[in-house]
């Protein structure tokens, strides 16, 4: 464990750069570029036990590389750094990951800063102490890259917030560019980067997938000395994405407006109704179409969500139970009709089943600026701002206008912008989207509309809602790793037993 194969990365001479370029890597043309050259000899070799989804523990030996900064001019390298883990052997059998897909697993939560600078190995445990999806991917023979990123709370000595929007997505794009710049030096296939993230990290992963190579980010990337190359990713895995933030308050009231708060209190009915009406208008303006439903509106969205995502989720859950366990569940949940192997129920009964909503109204652009999202859209020395006209005008009067920079900043943070307003041909074409049916951190429509739009664009989309699961759930991590193999055509280390728990 922890054998040091090489110390700190040596300073690179021009001979090394030339050699790297000759190996097929991007030529390092400037001093700034030189600092971005990955050193393939700077790793520690480690062996860990990784428990797969069937409960078998595998001995995995891997090379662990710490990259001190993935940009030439970091604002704060503690966040703008990344770690690379490359499998060498699994249970004693050699693994060649030199051309394997790369899982780019961000660890962003709450739009907070995330750092991997002090990590001494792959982050092997995931939610609830289980095996992380990164570790499963490593054991499957894939390269795992864990990037840090700036987040909304970071503030410098002058009181300037330097991790608010769009810093985190700019950093993740810079990490992608770093990998591609180092093609031929960094292990793995830089044209098969699969992004992953959960919640705010899921939102950023979706955004990374949707916005690949968009020129809108270029000034921000130039400012931090990001490599001058493509930041497109091949595939995007997004768990409970907290995204489409400027429409999220309205969507929330459409979805959870009738549900009480956990305290038993009900939200302000006037606010809820006003936001709900905004969602009707927004959805109508989107003109999203879904096969069999035509244009989605608030007249058919509940039925569409039920039939496309939520009832199939219940069906999968119930079908996987023993007859006895299913009978017990159905007896305790009489709102579900189980017939011919399928679960059906009404939207209203489903909402009652979910119970308390997690957030007050407005859920994201809170009147008192107390939410993570108001901070996310802070700027300069201003910690938090309103980013919707509704909340701004509620507080500042009917003639108030959003700060001039906000419309563009919102676009930089919203995958839907890159899929609807400006359809991005360089987006990822393979998508894995997951959400728990009891997750009221955002509207259940958010992931559904993302998936629906991508499907409409002809992309390959694997969407599933996890029945009765809450925020942050990942009930089929083995399936995701298998999916990486399917979409990239790279089988990985061996065929693995999948889990079908969703
Ligand atoms: C996260 C959760 C939220 O409810 C939110 O508004 C933003 C981020 C999170 O878990 O990352």
CSV table of C-alpha atoms in Angstrom, one decimal, residues 231-469:
chain,number,residue,atom,x,y,z
A,231,UNK,CA,-14.2,20.5,-23.4
A,232,UNK,CA,-16.9,18.2,-24.8
A,233,UNK,CA,-17.6,15.0,-23.0
A,234,UNK,CA,-18.9,11.7,-24.4
A,235,UNK,CA,-21.5,10.9,-21.9
A,236,UNK,CA,-23.2,12.4,-18.8
A,237,UNK,CA,-24.5,10.6,-15.7
A,238,UNK,CA,-26.7,12.9,-13.6
A,239,UNK,CA,-28.3,11.9,-10.3
A,240,UNK,CA,-31.1,14.2,-8.9
A,241,UNK,CA,-29.8,17.2,-10.8
A,242,UNK,CA,-30.7,20.5,-9.1
A,243,UNK,CA,-30.9,22.4,-12.3
A,244,UNK,CA,-32.9,24.8,-14.5
A,245,UNK,CA,-32.7,27.0,-11.4
A,246,UNK,CA,-34.4,30.0,-12.9
A,247,UNK,CA,-37.6,27.9,-13.5
A,248,UNK,CA,-37.2,25.7,-10.4
A,249,UNK,CA,-39.4,27.7,-8.1
A,250,UNK,CA,-42.3,27.6,-10.5
A,251,UNK,CA,-41.7,23.9,-11.3
A,252,UNK,CA,-41.6,23.2,-7.6
A,253,UNK,CA,-45.0,24.7,-7.0
A,254,UNK,CA,-46.4,22.8,-9.9
A,255,UNK,CA,-45.1,19.6,-8.5
A,256,UNK,CA,-45.2,19.9,-4.7
A,257,UNK,CA,-47.5,22.9,-4.3
A,258,UNK,CA,-50.3,20.9,-2.7
A,259,UNK,CA,-48.0,19.1,-0.2
A,260,UNK,CA,-47.5,20.4,3.3
A,261,UNK,CA,-44.1,21.3,4.9
A,262,UNK,CA,-42.7,18.8,7.3
A,263,UNK,CA,-43.7,21.2,10.1
A,264,UNK,CA,-47.3,20.7,9.0
A,265,UNK,CA,-47.5,24.3,7.9
A,266,UNK,CA,-48.6,25.1,4.5
A,267,UNK,CA,-46.8,27.5,2.2
A,268,UNK,CA,-48.1,30.9,1.2
A,269,UNK,CA,-50.9,30.0,-1.1
A,270,UNK,CA,-50.7,33.3,-3.1
A,271,UNK,CA,-47.0,32.8,-3.7
A,272,UNK,CA,-47.5,29.2,-4.6
A,273,UNK,CA,-50.3,29.9,-7.1
A,274,UNK,CA,-48.3,32.7,-8.7
A,275,UNK,CA,-45.3,30.5,-9.3
A,276,UNK,CA,-47.5,27.7,-10.5
A,277,UNK,CA,-49.0,30.0,-13.1
A,278,UNK,CA,-45.5,30.9,-14.2
A,279,UNK,CA,-44.7,27.2,-14.7
A,280,UNK,CA,-47.8,26.9,-17.0
A,281,UNK,CA,-46.5,29.7,-19.1
A,282,UNK,CA,-42.9,28.5,-19.1
A,283,UNK,CA,-43.9,25.0,-20.1
A,284,UNK,CA,-46.1,26.3,-22.9
A,285,UNK,CA,-43.3,28.4,-24.2
A,286,UNK,CA,-40.9,25.5,-24.1
A,287,UNK,CA,-43.0,23.6,-26.7
A,288,UNK,CA,-41.4,20.3,-25.6
A,289,UNK,CA,-42.9,17.3,-27.3
A,290,UNK,CA,-43.1,13.7,-26.1
A,291,UNK,CA,-44.1,10.8,-28.2
A,292,UNK,CA,-47.7,9.8,-27.5
A,293,UNK,CA,-48.4,13.1,-25.6
A,294,UNK,CA,-47.8,15.8,-28.2
A,295,UNK,CA,-46.7,19.1,-26.7
A,296,UNK,CA,-46.3,19.0,-23.0
A,297,UNK,CA,-48.4,21.4,-21.0
A,298,UNK,CA,-49.6,21.5,-17.4
A,299,UNK,CA,-52.7,19.8,-18.7
A,300,UNK,CA,-50.8,16.6,-19.5
A,301,UNK,CA,-47.5,16.8,-17.7
A,302,UNK,CA,-48.8,14.9,-14.6
A,303,UNK,CA,-50.1,12.1,-16.7
A,304,UNK,CA,-46.9,12.1,-18.8
A,305,UNK,CA,-44.7,11.9,-15.7
A,306,UNK,CA,-46.8,9.3,-14.1
A,307,UNK,CA,-46.9,7.0,-17.1
A,308,UNK,CA,-43.3,7.6,-18.3
A,309,UNK,CA,-41.3,7.6,-15.1
A,310,UNK,CA,-43.3,7.2,-11.9
A,311,UNK,CA,-45.6,4.2,-12.4
A,312,UNK,CA,-42.8,2.3,-14.2
A,313,UNK,CA,-40.6,3.0,-11.2
A,314,UNK,CA,-43.2,1.5,-8.9
A,315,UNK,CA,-43.7,-1.4,-11.3
A,316,UNK,CA,-39.9,-2.2,-11.2
A,317,UNK,CA,-39.8,-1.9,-7.5
A,318,UNK,CA,-42.8,-4.2,-6.9
A,319,UNK,CA,-41.9,-6.7,-9.6
A,320,UNK,CA,-38.5,-7.3,-7.9
A,321,UNK,CA,-40.2,-8.1,-4.6
A,322,UNK,CA,-41.2,-11.6,-3.5
A,323,UNK,CA,-44.9,-12.3,-3.8
A,324,UNK,CA,-45.2,-12.0,0.0
A,325,UNK,CA,-43.3,-8.7,0.3
A,326,UNK,CA,-45.3,-7.3,-2.7
A,327,UNK,CA,-48.6,-8.2,-1.0
A,328,UNK,CA,-47.5,-6.6,2.2
A,329,UNK,CA,-46.4,-3.4,0.4
A,330,UNK,CA,-49.6,-3.2,-1.6
A,331,UNK,CA,-51.7,-3.8,1.5
A,332,UNK,CA,-50.0,-0.9,3.2
A,333,UNK,CA,-50.4,1.3,0.1
A,334,UNK,CA,-53.9,0.7,-1.2
A,335,UNK,CA,-53.6,3.7,-3.6
A,336,UNK,CA,-51.6,1.4,-5.9
A,337,UNK,CA,-53.4,-0.9,-8.3
A,338,UNK,CA,-51.3,-3.9,-9.2
A,339,UNK,CA,-52.6,-5.6,-12.3
A,340,UNK,CA,-51.0,-7.7,-14.9
A,341,UNK,CA,-47.6,-7.0,-13.4
A,342,UNK,CA,-48.0,-3.2,-13.6
A,343,UNK,CA,-48.5,-0.5,-10.9
A,344,UNK,CA,-51.0,2.3,-11.6
A,345,UNK,CA,-52.2,5.2,-9.4
A,346,UNK,CA,-53.3,8.8,-9.7
A,347,UNK,CA,-51.0,11.8,-9.5
A,348,UNK,CA,-52.9,13.1,-6.5
A,349,UNK,CA,-52.6,9.9,-4.6
A,350,UNK,CA,-48.9,9.7,-5.5
A,351,UNK,CA,-48.3,13.2,-4.1
A,352,UNK,CA,-50.1,12.3,-0.9
A,353,UNK,CA,-47.9,9.2,-0.6
A,354,UNK,CA,-44.7,11.3,-0.9
A,355,UNK,CA,-46.0,13.6,1.9
A,356,UNK,CA,-44.0,16.6,3.2
A,357,UNK,CA,-42.3,18.9,0.8
A,358,UNK,CA,-38.8,19.8,1.8
A,359,UNK,CA,-38.7,23.4,0.8
A,360,UNK,CA,-40.8,26.5,1.4
A,361,UNK,CA,-42.0,28.8,-1.5
A,362,UNK,CA,-40.1,30.1,-3.3
A,363,UNK,CA,-37.8,27.1,-2.9
A,364,UNK,CA,-34.7,28.4,-4.7
A,365,UNK,CA,-34.8,32.2,-5.0
A,366,UNK,CA,-36.0,32.7,-1.4
A,367,UNK,CA,-37.3,36.2,-0.6
A,368,UNK,CA,-34.7,36.5,2.3
A,369,UNK,CA,-31.8,35.3,0.0
A,370,UNK,CA,-31.1,32.4,2.4
A,371,UNK,CA,-30.9,29.6,-0.1
A,372,UNK,CA,-27.7,28.1,-1.6
A,373,UNK,CA,-28.9,29.3,-5.0
A,374,UNK,CA,-29.1,33.0,-4.1
A,375,UNK,CA,-25.5,32.6,-3.0
A,376,UNK,CA,-24.6,30.8,-6.2
A,377,UNK,CA,-25.7,33.8,-8.1
A,378,UNK,CA,-23.9,36.2,-5.9
A,379,UNK,CA,-21.2,38.4,-7.5
A,380,UNK,CA,-18.2,40.5,-6.4
A,381,UNK,CA,-18.7,41.3,-2.7
A,382,UNK,CA,-22.4,40.6,-2.9
A,383,UNK,CA,-23.0,37.3,-1.2
A,384,UNK,CA,-26.4,36.6,-2.6
A,385,UNK,CA,-28.8,37.9,-5.2
A,386,UNK,CA,-32.2,37.3,-6.5
A,387,UNK,CA,-32.1,35.6,-9.9
A,388,UNK,CA,-35.8,35.5,-10.8
A,389,UNK,CA,-37.9,38.4,-11.6
A,390,UNK,CA,-40.7,37.1,-9.4
A,391,UNK,CA,-38.7,37.1,-6.1
A,392,UNK,CA,-36.8,40.2,-7.0
A,393,UNK,CA,-40.0,42.2,-7.6
A,394,UNK,CA,-41.7,40.7,-4.5
A,395,UNK,CA,-38.9,42.3,-2.5
A,396,UNK,CA,-37.9,45.4,-4.6
A,397,UNK,CA,-41.1,46.3,-6.4
A,398,UNK,CA,-42.6,45.9,-9.8
A,399,UNK,CA,-40.1,48.0,-11.7
A,400,UNK,CA,-37.1,46.2,-10.4
A,401,UNK,CA,-34.8,44.6,-13.0
A,402,UNK,CA,-32.4,41.7,-12.7
A,403,UNK,CA,-28.8,42.7,-12.6
A,404,UNK,CA,-27.6,43.0,-16.2
A,405,UNK,CA,-25.2,40.1,-16.0
A,406,UNK,CA,-27.7,37.6,-14.7
A,407,UNK,CA,-29.5,36.4,-17.9
A,408,UNK,CA,-26.2,35.4,-19.4
A,409,UNK,CA,-24.9,33.9,-16.1
A,410,UNK,CA,-28.1,31.8,-15.9
A,411,UNK,CA,-27.5,30.5,-19.3
A,412,UNK,CA,-24.0,29.5,-18.4
A,413,UNK,CA,-25.5,27.4,-15.5
A,414,UNK,CA,-28.5,25.8,-17.3
A,415,UNK,CA,-28.2,22.7,-19.5
A,416,UNK,CA,-31.7,23.4,-20.9
A,417,UNK,CA,-30.4,26.6,-22.5
A,418,UNK,CA,-27.9,24.5,-24.5
A,419,UNK,CA,-30.5,22.0,-25.4
A,420,UNK,CA,-33.5,24.2,-26.2
A,421,UNK,CA,-32.5,27.8,-26.8
A,422,UNK,CA,-29.2,27.1,-28.5
A,423,UNK,CA,-29.1,23.4,-29.4
A,424,UNK,CA,-25.5,22.4,-29.0
A,425,UNK,CA,-24.3,19.9,-31.6
A,426,UNK,CA,-21.2,19.2,-29.4
A,427,UNK,CA,-23.2,18.0,-26.5
A,428,UNK,CA,-22.8,14.5,-25.0
A,429,UNK,CA,-25.0,12.0,-26.9
A,430,UNK,CA,-25.3,9.5,-24.1
A,431,UNK,CA,-27.2,10.2,-20.9
A,432,UNK,CA,-27.9,8.5,-17.6
A,433,UNK,CA,-30.5,10.3,-15.6
A,434,UNK,CA,-31.7,9.1,-12.1
A,435,UNK,CA,-34.0,10.6,-9.5
A,436,UNK,CA,-35.8,9.3,-6.4
A,437,UNK,CA,-39.6,9.6,-6.5
A,438,UNK,CA,-39.6,11.0,-2.9
A,439,UNK,CA,-36.9,13.6,-3.7
A,440,UNK,CA,-38.5,17.0,-3.1
A,441,UNK,CA,-35.3,18.9,-3.2
A,442,UNK,CA,-36.6,20.0,-6.6
A,443,UNK,CA,-39.6,19.3,-8.8
A,444,UNK,CA,-39.9,15.8,-10.3
A,445,UNK,CA,-40.3,17.5,-13.6
A,446,UNK,CA,-36.8,18.9,-13.8
A,447,UNK,CA,-35.0,15.6,-14.6
A,448,UNK,CA,-38.0,14.5,-16.7
A,449,UNK,CA,-37.9,17.5,-18.9
A,450,UNK,CA,-34.2,17.2,-19.3
A,451,UNK,CA,-34.6,13.6,-20.3
A,452,UNK,CA,-37.5,14.4,-22.6
A,453,UNK,CA,-35.7,17.1,-24.4
A,454,UNK,CA,-32.6,14.9,-24.9
A,455,UNK,CA,-34.8,12.1,-26.2
A,456,UNK,CA,-36.5,14.6,-28.6
A,457,UNK,CA,-33.1,15.6,-29.9
A,458,UNK,CA,-32.4,11.9,-30.7
A,459,UNK,CA,-29.8,11.3,-28.0
A,460,UNK,CA,-29.4,8.0,-26.2
A,461,UNK,CA,-31.0,8.5,-22.8
A,462,UNK,CA,-31.3,6.0,-20.0
A,463,UNK,CA,-33.7,7.4,-17.4
A,464,UNK,CA,-35.1,5.8,-14.3
A,465,UNK,CA,-36.8,7.1,-11.2
A,466,UNK,CA,-36.0,5.1,-8.0
A,467,UNK,CA,-39.2,4.2,-6.3
A,468,UNK,CA,-39.6,5.8,-2.8
A,469,UNK,CA,-36.0,6.9,-2.8
